[in-house]
């Protein structure tokens, strides 16, 4: 699964758009269900989230992962929640838009 890095402001902007469109899933289990159902187009993981978040979210090779500069608390605050470690984006166009502003990470 490809990993991308995106600036916090871009992540915040696209998450806000996706939230208003009803195109987000919050948390590991909801993201896992969306991935398994084929609805999740992109996962956004907060800075400082544990290493198990990616695995527990059900990410596979077909779902790109964006590593955000926002912490769990900052991401949660932007989305009206206490703390959010992972968010799944279900809208393909919004996911593509965020990926265009992200940088592919190489290992």
Coordinates of C-alpha atoms in Angstrom, one line a residue:
X1 CA 0.0 0.0 0.0
X2 CA 1.4 3.3 -1.0
X3 CA 2.1 5.9 1.7
X4 CA 1.9 9.6 1.2
X5 CA 2.7 12.7 3.3
X6 CA 0.4 15.7 3.1
X7 CA 0.6 19.2 4.7
X8 CA -1.7 19.6 7.6
X9 CA -3.7 22.5 6.0
X10 CA -4.5 20.4 2.9
X11 CA -5.5 17.4 5.0
X12 CA -7.7 19.7 7.1
X13 CA -9.3 21.3 4.0
X14 CA -10.1 17.9 2.3
X15 CA -11.4 16.3 5.6
X16 CA -13.7 19.3 6.0
X17 CA -15.1 18.9 2.5
X18 CA -15.5 15.2 3.0
X19 CA -17.2 15.6 6.3
X20 CA -19.7 18.0 4.9
X21 CA -20.3 15.6 2.0
X22 CA -20.9 12.7 4.5
X23 CA -17.9 10.9 2.9
X24 CA -15.9 10.0 6.1
X25 CA -15.6 7.0 8.4
X26 CA -14.0 7.5 11.8
X27 CA -12.0 5.1 13.8
X28 CA -10.3 1.7 13.2
X29 CA -13.4 -0.5 13.1
X30 CA -15.5 1.8 10.9
X31 CA -12.5 2.2 8.5
X32 CA -12.0 -1.6 8.5
X33 CA -15.6 -2.2 7.5
X34 CA -15.4 0.5 4.8
X35 CA -12.2 -1.1 3.4
X36 CA -13.7 -4.6 3.4
X37 CA -16.9 -3.4 1.8
X38 CA -14.8 -1.6 -1.0
X39 CA -16.1 1.8 -0.1
X40 CA -12.9 3.3 1.4
X41 CA -10.8 5.1 -1.1
X42 CA -8.1 6.6 1.2
X43 CA -7.0 6.4 4.8
X44 CA -5.7 9.4 6.7
X45 CA -3.6 8.5 9.8
X46 CA -2.8 11.2 12.4
X47 CA 0.7 11.9 13.5
X48 CA 1.5 10.0 16.6
X49 CA -1.0 7.3 16.0
X50 CA 0.2 3.9 17.1
X51 CA 1.8 1.5 14.6
X52 CA -1.2 -0.9 14.9
X53 CA -3.7 1.7 13.6
X54 CA -2.7 1.0 9.9
X55 CA -3.1 -2.8 10.4
X56 CA -6.3 -2.6 12.5
X57 CA -7.9 -0.3 9.9
X58 CA -7.7 -3.1 7.3
X59 CA -5.5 -1.2 4.8
X60 CA -4.6 -3.2 1.8
X61 CA -2.7 -2.5 -1.4
X62 CA -5.7 -1.0 -3.0
X63 CA -6.2 1.8 -0.3
X64 CA -3.6 4.6 -0.3
X65 CA -2.5 5.9 3.1
X66 CA -1.9 9.6 3.8
X67 CA 0.2 10.3 6.9
X68 CA -1.0 13.6 8.3
X69 CA 0.9 16.3 10.1
X70 CA -2.1 16.7 12.4
X71 CA -2.0 15.0 15.7
X72 CA -4.9 12.8 16.9
X73 CA -6.2 15.6 19.0
X74 CA -5.9 18.2 16.3
X75 CA -7.6 16.0 13.7
X76 CA -10.4 15.2 16.2
X77 CA -10.9 18.9 17.0
X78 CA -11.2 19.7 13.3
X79 CA -13.8 17.0 12.9
X80 CA -15.8 17.8 16.1
X81 CA -14.6 14.8 18.1
X82 CA -12.2 14.4 21.0
X83 CA -9.5 12.4 19.3
X84 CA -9.3 10.7 15.9
X85 CA -6.4 8.5 14.9
X86 CA -7.6 7.3 11.5
X87 CA -10.2 8.5 9.1
X88 CA -11.4 6.8 5.9
X89 CA -12.5 8.8 2.9
X90 CA -15.2 7.2 0.8
X91 CA -15.5 9.8 -2.0
X92 CA -13.2 9.0 -4.9
X93 CA -12.9 12.5 -6.2
X94 CA -12.0 14.0 -2.8
X95 CA -9.5 11.2 -2.2
X96 CA -7.9 11.9 -5.6
X97 CA -7.8 15.6 -4.8
X98 CA -6.0 15.0 -1.5
X99 CA -3.5 12.6 -3.2
X100 CA -2.7 15.3 -5.8
X101 CA -1.4 17.6 -3.0
X102 CA 0.5 14.8 -1.2
X103 CA 4.0 13.5 -1.7
X104 CA 4.7 9.8 -2.3
X105 CA 7.0 8.6 0.5
X106 CA 9.9 6.4 -0.5
X107 CA 11.6 4.0 1.9

